[in-house]
XYZ file of C-alpha atoms in Angstrom:
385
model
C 0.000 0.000 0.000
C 1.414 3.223 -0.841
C 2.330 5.787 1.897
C 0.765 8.938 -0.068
C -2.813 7.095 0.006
C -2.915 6.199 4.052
C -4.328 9.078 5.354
C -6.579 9.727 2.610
C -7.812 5.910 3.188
C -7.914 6.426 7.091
C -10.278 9.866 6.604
C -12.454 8.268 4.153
C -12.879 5.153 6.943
C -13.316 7.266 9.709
C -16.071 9.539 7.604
C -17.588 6.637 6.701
C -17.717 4.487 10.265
C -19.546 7.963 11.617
C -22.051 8.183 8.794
C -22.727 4.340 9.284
C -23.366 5.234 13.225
C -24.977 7.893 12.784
C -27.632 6.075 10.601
C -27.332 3.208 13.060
C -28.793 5.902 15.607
C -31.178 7.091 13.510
C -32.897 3.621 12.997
C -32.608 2.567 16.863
C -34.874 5.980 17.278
C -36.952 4.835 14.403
C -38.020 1.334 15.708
C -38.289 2.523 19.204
C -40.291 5.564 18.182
C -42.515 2.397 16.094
C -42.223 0.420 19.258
C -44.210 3.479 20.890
C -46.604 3.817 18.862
C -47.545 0.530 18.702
C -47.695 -0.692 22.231
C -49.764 2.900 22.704
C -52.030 1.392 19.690
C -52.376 -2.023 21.791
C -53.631 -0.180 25.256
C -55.784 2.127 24.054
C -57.553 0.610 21.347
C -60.905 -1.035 23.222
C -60.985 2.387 26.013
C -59.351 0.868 28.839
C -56.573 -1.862 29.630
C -57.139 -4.889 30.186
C -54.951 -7.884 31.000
C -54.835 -9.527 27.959
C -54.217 -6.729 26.053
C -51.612 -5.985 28.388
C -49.978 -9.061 28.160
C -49.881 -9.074 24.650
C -48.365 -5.822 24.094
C -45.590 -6.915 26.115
C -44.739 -9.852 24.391
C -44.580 -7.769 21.133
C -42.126 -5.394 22.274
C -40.430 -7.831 24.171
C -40.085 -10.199 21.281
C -38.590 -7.319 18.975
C -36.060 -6.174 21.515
C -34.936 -9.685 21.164
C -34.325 -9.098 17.720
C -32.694 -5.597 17.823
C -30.154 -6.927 20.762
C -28.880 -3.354 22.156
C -32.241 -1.913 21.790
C -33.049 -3.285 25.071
C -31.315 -1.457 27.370
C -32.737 1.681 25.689
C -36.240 0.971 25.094
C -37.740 -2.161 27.198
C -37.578 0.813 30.378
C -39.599 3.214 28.536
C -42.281 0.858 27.536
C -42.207 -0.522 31.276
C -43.119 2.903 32.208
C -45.523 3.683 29.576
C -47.340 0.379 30.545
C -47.474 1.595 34.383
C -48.435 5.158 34.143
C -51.477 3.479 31.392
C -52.440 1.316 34.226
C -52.574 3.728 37.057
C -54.314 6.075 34.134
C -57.019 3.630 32.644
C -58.863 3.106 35.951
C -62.769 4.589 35.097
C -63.433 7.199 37.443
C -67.311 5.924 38.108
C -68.213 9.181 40.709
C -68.565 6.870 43.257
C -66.387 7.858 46.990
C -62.760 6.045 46.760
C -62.772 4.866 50.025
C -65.862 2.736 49.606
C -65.087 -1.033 49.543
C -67.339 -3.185 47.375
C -68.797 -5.393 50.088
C -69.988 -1.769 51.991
C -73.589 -1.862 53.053
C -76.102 0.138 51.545
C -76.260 2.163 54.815
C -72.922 2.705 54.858
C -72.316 4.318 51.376
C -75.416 6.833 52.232
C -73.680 7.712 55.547
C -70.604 8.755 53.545
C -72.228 10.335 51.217
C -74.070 12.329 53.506
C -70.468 12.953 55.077
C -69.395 14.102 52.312
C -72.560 16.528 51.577
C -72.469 17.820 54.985
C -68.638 17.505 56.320
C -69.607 19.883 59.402
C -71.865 17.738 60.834
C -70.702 15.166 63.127
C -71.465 11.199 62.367
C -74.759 10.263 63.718
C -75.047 6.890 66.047
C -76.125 3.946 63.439
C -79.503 3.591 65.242
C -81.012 2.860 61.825
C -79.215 0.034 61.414
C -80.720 -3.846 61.486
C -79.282 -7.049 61.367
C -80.478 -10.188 59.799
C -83.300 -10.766 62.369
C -84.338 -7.045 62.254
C -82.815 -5.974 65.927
C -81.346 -2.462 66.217
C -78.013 -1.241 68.296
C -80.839 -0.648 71.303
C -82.734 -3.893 70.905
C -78.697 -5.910 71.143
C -77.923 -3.976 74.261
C -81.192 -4.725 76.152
C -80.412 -8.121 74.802
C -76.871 -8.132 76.311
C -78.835 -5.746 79.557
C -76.164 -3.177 79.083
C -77.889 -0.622 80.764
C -75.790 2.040 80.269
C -75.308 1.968 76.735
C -79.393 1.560 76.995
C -79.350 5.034 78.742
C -76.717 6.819 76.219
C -79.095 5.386 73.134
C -82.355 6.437 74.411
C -80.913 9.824 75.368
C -79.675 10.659 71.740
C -82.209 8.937 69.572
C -85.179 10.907 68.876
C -88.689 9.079 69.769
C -90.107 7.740 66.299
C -87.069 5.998 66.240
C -87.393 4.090 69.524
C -90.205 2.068 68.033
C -88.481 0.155 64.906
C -89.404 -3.342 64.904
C -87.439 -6.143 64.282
C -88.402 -9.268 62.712
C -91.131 -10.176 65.125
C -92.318 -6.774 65.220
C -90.854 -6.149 68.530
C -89.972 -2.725 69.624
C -87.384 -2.266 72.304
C -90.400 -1.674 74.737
C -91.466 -4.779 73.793
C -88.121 -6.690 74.661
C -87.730 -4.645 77.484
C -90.984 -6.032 78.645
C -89.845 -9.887 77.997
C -86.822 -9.245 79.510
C -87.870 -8.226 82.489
C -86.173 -5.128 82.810
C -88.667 -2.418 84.251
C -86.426 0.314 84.740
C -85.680 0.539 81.048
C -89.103 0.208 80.224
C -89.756 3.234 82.482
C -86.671 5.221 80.768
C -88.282 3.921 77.277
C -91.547 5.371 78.527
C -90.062 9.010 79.509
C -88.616 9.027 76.244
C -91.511 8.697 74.408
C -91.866 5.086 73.336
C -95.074 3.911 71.595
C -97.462 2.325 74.193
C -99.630 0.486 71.587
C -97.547 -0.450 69.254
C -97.912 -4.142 68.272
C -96.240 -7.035 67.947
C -96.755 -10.151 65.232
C -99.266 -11.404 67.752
C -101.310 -7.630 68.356
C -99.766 -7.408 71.959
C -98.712 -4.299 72.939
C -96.040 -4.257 75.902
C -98.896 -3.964 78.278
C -100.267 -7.000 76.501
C -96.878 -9.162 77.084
C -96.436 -7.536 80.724
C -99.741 -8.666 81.521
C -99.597 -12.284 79.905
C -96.396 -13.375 81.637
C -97.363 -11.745 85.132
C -94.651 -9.221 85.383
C -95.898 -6.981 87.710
C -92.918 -4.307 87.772
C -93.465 -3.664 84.509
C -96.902 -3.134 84.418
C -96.704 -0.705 87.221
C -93.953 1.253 85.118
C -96.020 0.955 81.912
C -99.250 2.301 84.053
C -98.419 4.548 86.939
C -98.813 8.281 85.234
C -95.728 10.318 84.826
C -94.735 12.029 88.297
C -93.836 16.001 87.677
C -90.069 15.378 88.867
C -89.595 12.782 85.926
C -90.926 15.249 83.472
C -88.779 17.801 84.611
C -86.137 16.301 84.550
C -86.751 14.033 81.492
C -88.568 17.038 79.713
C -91.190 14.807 78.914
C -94.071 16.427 76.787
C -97.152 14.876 75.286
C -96.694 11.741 76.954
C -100.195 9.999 77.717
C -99.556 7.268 80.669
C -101.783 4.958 81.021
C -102.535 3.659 77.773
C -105.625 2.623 76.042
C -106.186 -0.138 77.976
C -109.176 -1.578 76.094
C -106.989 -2.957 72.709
C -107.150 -6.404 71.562
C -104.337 -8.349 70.242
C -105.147 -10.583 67.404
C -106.859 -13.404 69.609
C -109.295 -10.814 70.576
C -107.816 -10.658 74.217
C -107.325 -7.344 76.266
C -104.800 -6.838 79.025
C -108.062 -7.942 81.443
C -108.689 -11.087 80.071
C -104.782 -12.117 79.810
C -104.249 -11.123 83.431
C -107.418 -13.335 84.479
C -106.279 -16.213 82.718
C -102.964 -15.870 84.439
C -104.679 -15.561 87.962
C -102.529 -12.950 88.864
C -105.101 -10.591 90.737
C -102.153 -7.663 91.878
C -101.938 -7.006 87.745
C -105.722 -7.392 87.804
C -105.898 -4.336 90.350
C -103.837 -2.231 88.893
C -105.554 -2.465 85.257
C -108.988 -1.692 87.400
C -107.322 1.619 89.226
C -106.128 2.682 85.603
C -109.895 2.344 84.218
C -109.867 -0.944 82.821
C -113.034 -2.077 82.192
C -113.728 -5.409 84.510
C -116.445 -6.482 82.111
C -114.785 -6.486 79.053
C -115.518 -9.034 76.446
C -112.965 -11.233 74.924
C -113.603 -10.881 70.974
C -113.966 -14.842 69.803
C -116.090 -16.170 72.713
C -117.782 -13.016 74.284
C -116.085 -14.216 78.555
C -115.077 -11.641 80.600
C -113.029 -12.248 83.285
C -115.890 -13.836 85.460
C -116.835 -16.422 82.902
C -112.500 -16.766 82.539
C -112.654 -18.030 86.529
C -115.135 -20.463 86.233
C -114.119 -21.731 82.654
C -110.537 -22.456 84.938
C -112.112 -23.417 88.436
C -110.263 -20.282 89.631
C -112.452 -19.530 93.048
C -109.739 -16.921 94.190
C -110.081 -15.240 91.477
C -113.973 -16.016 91.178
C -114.173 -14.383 94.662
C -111.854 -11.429 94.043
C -114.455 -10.661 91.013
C -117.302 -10.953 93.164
C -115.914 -9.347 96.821
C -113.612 -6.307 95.358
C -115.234 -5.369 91.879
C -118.509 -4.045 92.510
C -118.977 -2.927 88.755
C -118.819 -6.541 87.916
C -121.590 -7.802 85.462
C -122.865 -11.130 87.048
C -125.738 -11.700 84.406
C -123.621 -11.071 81.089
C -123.680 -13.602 78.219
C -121.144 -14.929 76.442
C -121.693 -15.385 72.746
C -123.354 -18.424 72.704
C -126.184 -16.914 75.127
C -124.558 -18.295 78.525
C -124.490 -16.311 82.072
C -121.585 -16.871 84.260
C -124.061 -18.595 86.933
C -125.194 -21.057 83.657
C -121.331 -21.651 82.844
C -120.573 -22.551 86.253
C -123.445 -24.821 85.877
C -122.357 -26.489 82.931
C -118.471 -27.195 84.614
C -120.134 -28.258 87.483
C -118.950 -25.308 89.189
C -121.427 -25.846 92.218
C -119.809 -23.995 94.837
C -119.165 -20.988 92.264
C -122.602 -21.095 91.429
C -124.015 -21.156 95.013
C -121.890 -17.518 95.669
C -123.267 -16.273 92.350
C -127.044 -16.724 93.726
C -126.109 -15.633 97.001
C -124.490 -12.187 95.426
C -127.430 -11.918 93.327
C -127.214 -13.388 90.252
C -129.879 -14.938 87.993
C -130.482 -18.564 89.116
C -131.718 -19.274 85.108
C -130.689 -22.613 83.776
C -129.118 -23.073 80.553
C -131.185 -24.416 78.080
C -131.436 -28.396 78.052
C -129.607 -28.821 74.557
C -126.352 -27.231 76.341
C -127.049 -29.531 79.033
C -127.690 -32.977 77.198
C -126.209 -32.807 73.988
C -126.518 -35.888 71.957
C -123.591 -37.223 69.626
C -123.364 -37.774 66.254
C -123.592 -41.772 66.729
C -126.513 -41.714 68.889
C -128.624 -39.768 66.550
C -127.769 -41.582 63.978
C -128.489 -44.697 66.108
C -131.925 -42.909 67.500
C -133.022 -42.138 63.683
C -132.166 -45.539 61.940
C -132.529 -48.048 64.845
C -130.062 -49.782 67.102
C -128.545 -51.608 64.328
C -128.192 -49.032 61.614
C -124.472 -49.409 61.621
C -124.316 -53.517 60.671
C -127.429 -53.275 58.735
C -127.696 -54.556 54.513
C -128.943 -52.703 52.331
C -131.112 -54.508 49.738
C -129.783 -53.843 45.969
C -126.237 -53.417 46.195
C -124.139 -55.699 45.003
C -119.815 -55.764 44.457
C -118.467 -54.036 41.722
C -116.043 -55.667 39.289
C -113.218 -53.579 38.762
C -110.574 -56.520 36.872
């Protein structure tokens, strides 16, 4: 090689090994600038990502880096990023509050919505909520006879919503009744508690009191609101007692459930609230006088008779019976012997209620003695083969 032509050959290699990188720069921008565009293509053709699409856009690139060798380490970072910031991005903004979880209750998403309408205000207690058998925060803690988180309830809820009902349509009068806990139902009563409402059954918590013989709390439920409690409850339009003539669905007022209980201390309390002694019960027309003889109750016979002079001795049930003809028909003899002596009607009951044939025996009176083994003339078996 001749001397004279070195450097010229050395420029001309040099001139052209920059030219070729230089072009070898300009196509690395090229196919990553393509690589761009097409995993861009990939995520936001159907509106949002999705996993496959993901996953397919990164095998693409991934599989022509793997071709272009250096490209690599330029452009598989890039497209990592791309991909993250597009995930973070292609989350749909629905308007719904980003701290609600997607098993929240109902309740719970209008709470925080109402939070976040009226961020002044502080959270209310959940009163309003039920669980799956209907009970409330106040009917679980006279469940659990937490009294004092009985007080703190019934001192922040307002009254309408003392009387929800769970599943058995008991109010927390109601359970405070069947619990047993009289100075709760007193509390429940300064605060306004429904008196009548009803359960499943048409009791009212006088109705329940009454029927199991709890005493306490029908004194609480009836003894009238002393001015010191409404003081210091600031009790207003509170009516105690009740309307004590209501019948739950067996046609039964608090009289006639007290009387068939025998408990006469529950019976004298319903007659100094107004009760009326001589109510009837609404299937069978007894009062509590025909209730004591129907039972063979003579304490409670005699209470009737000695203490309650407003007692009806003469009145008829439905079927057209007086208490003396009742205590006839039971055999009631020594009931019936005060009855006259007090002044009742000495009638007796009609002879069908007396003697009252069966079915067999008319049967037997109208066909003869042997109407039951008798043949009948004409009938013969029937072939059924």
């Amino acid at each position: 090689m001749h001397s004279s032509r070195g450097p010229a050959m050395n420029k001309a290699s040099i001139t052209a090994a920059s030219s070729e990188q230089q072009q070898h720069q300009q196509q690395q921008q090229a196919l990553a600038a393509g690589k761009k565009d097409f995993c861009e293509s990939a995520n936001t053709d159907s509106g949002f990502l999705s996993e496959p699409n993901l996953n397919s856009s990164e095998h693409v690139c991934s599989s022509e880096s793997i071709s272009e060798g250096p490209a690599v380490a330029v452009t598989s970072p890039t497209v990592a990023n791309q991909k993250e910031l597009a995930i973070e991005d292609s989350a749909p903004d629905s308007g719904m509050v980003a701290d609600i979880e997607p098993d929240c209750d109902i309740m719970d998403i209008c709470e925080r919505f109402e939070r976040l309408r009226n961020p002044d205000e502080k959270p209310q207690l959940a009163w309003n909520h039920q669980n799956d058998m209907g009970d409330t925060n106040l009917h679980l803690a006279i469940y659990a006879e937490n009294a004092d988180l009985v007080r703190k309830l019934v001192a922040n809820l307002p009254s309408p919503f003392l009387n929800i009902q769970n599943d058995a349509a008991h109010t927390a009068l109601h359970l405070a009744v069947l619990m047993d806990q009289p100075k709760t139902v007193r509390r429940l009563v300064l605060a306004g508690a429904g008196l009548t409402v009803r359960d499943a059954y048409g009791n009212t918590a006088l109705h329940l009191a009454c029927g199991q013989s709890n005493l306490h709390c029908v004194k609480e439920l009836l003894t009238p609101l002393r001015a010191s409690e409404m003081q210091q409850h600031h009790v207003v339009g509170v009516k105690v007692p009740q309307n004590l003539e209501l019948w739950n669905y067996d046609g039964k007022t608090c009289i006639h459930l007290a009387a068939e209980t025998g408990s006469l201390p529950i019976l004298k309390c319903l007659i100094d609230a107004g009760a009326n002694i001589n109510a009837r019960e609404g299937k069978s027309g007894h009062s509590a006088l025909h209730i004591s003889i129907e039972q063979g109750n003579e304490e409670l016979a005699n209470f009737l008779l000695d203490e309650c002079p407003r007692v009806a001795l003469d009145m008829e049930t439905y079927a057209g019976l007086t208490a003396y003809q009742l205590a006839l028909l039971q055999n009631k003899m020594l009931i019936a012997k005060q009855l006259t002596t007090r002044g009742a009607d000495p009638t007796s009951p009609p002879e069908s209620d007396i003697e009252s044939d069966s079915d067999d025996e008319l049967i037997s009176n109208y066909y003869g003695a042997n109407a039951f083994s008798a043949t009948f003339p004409g009938l013969s078996a029937i072939n059924v083969s």
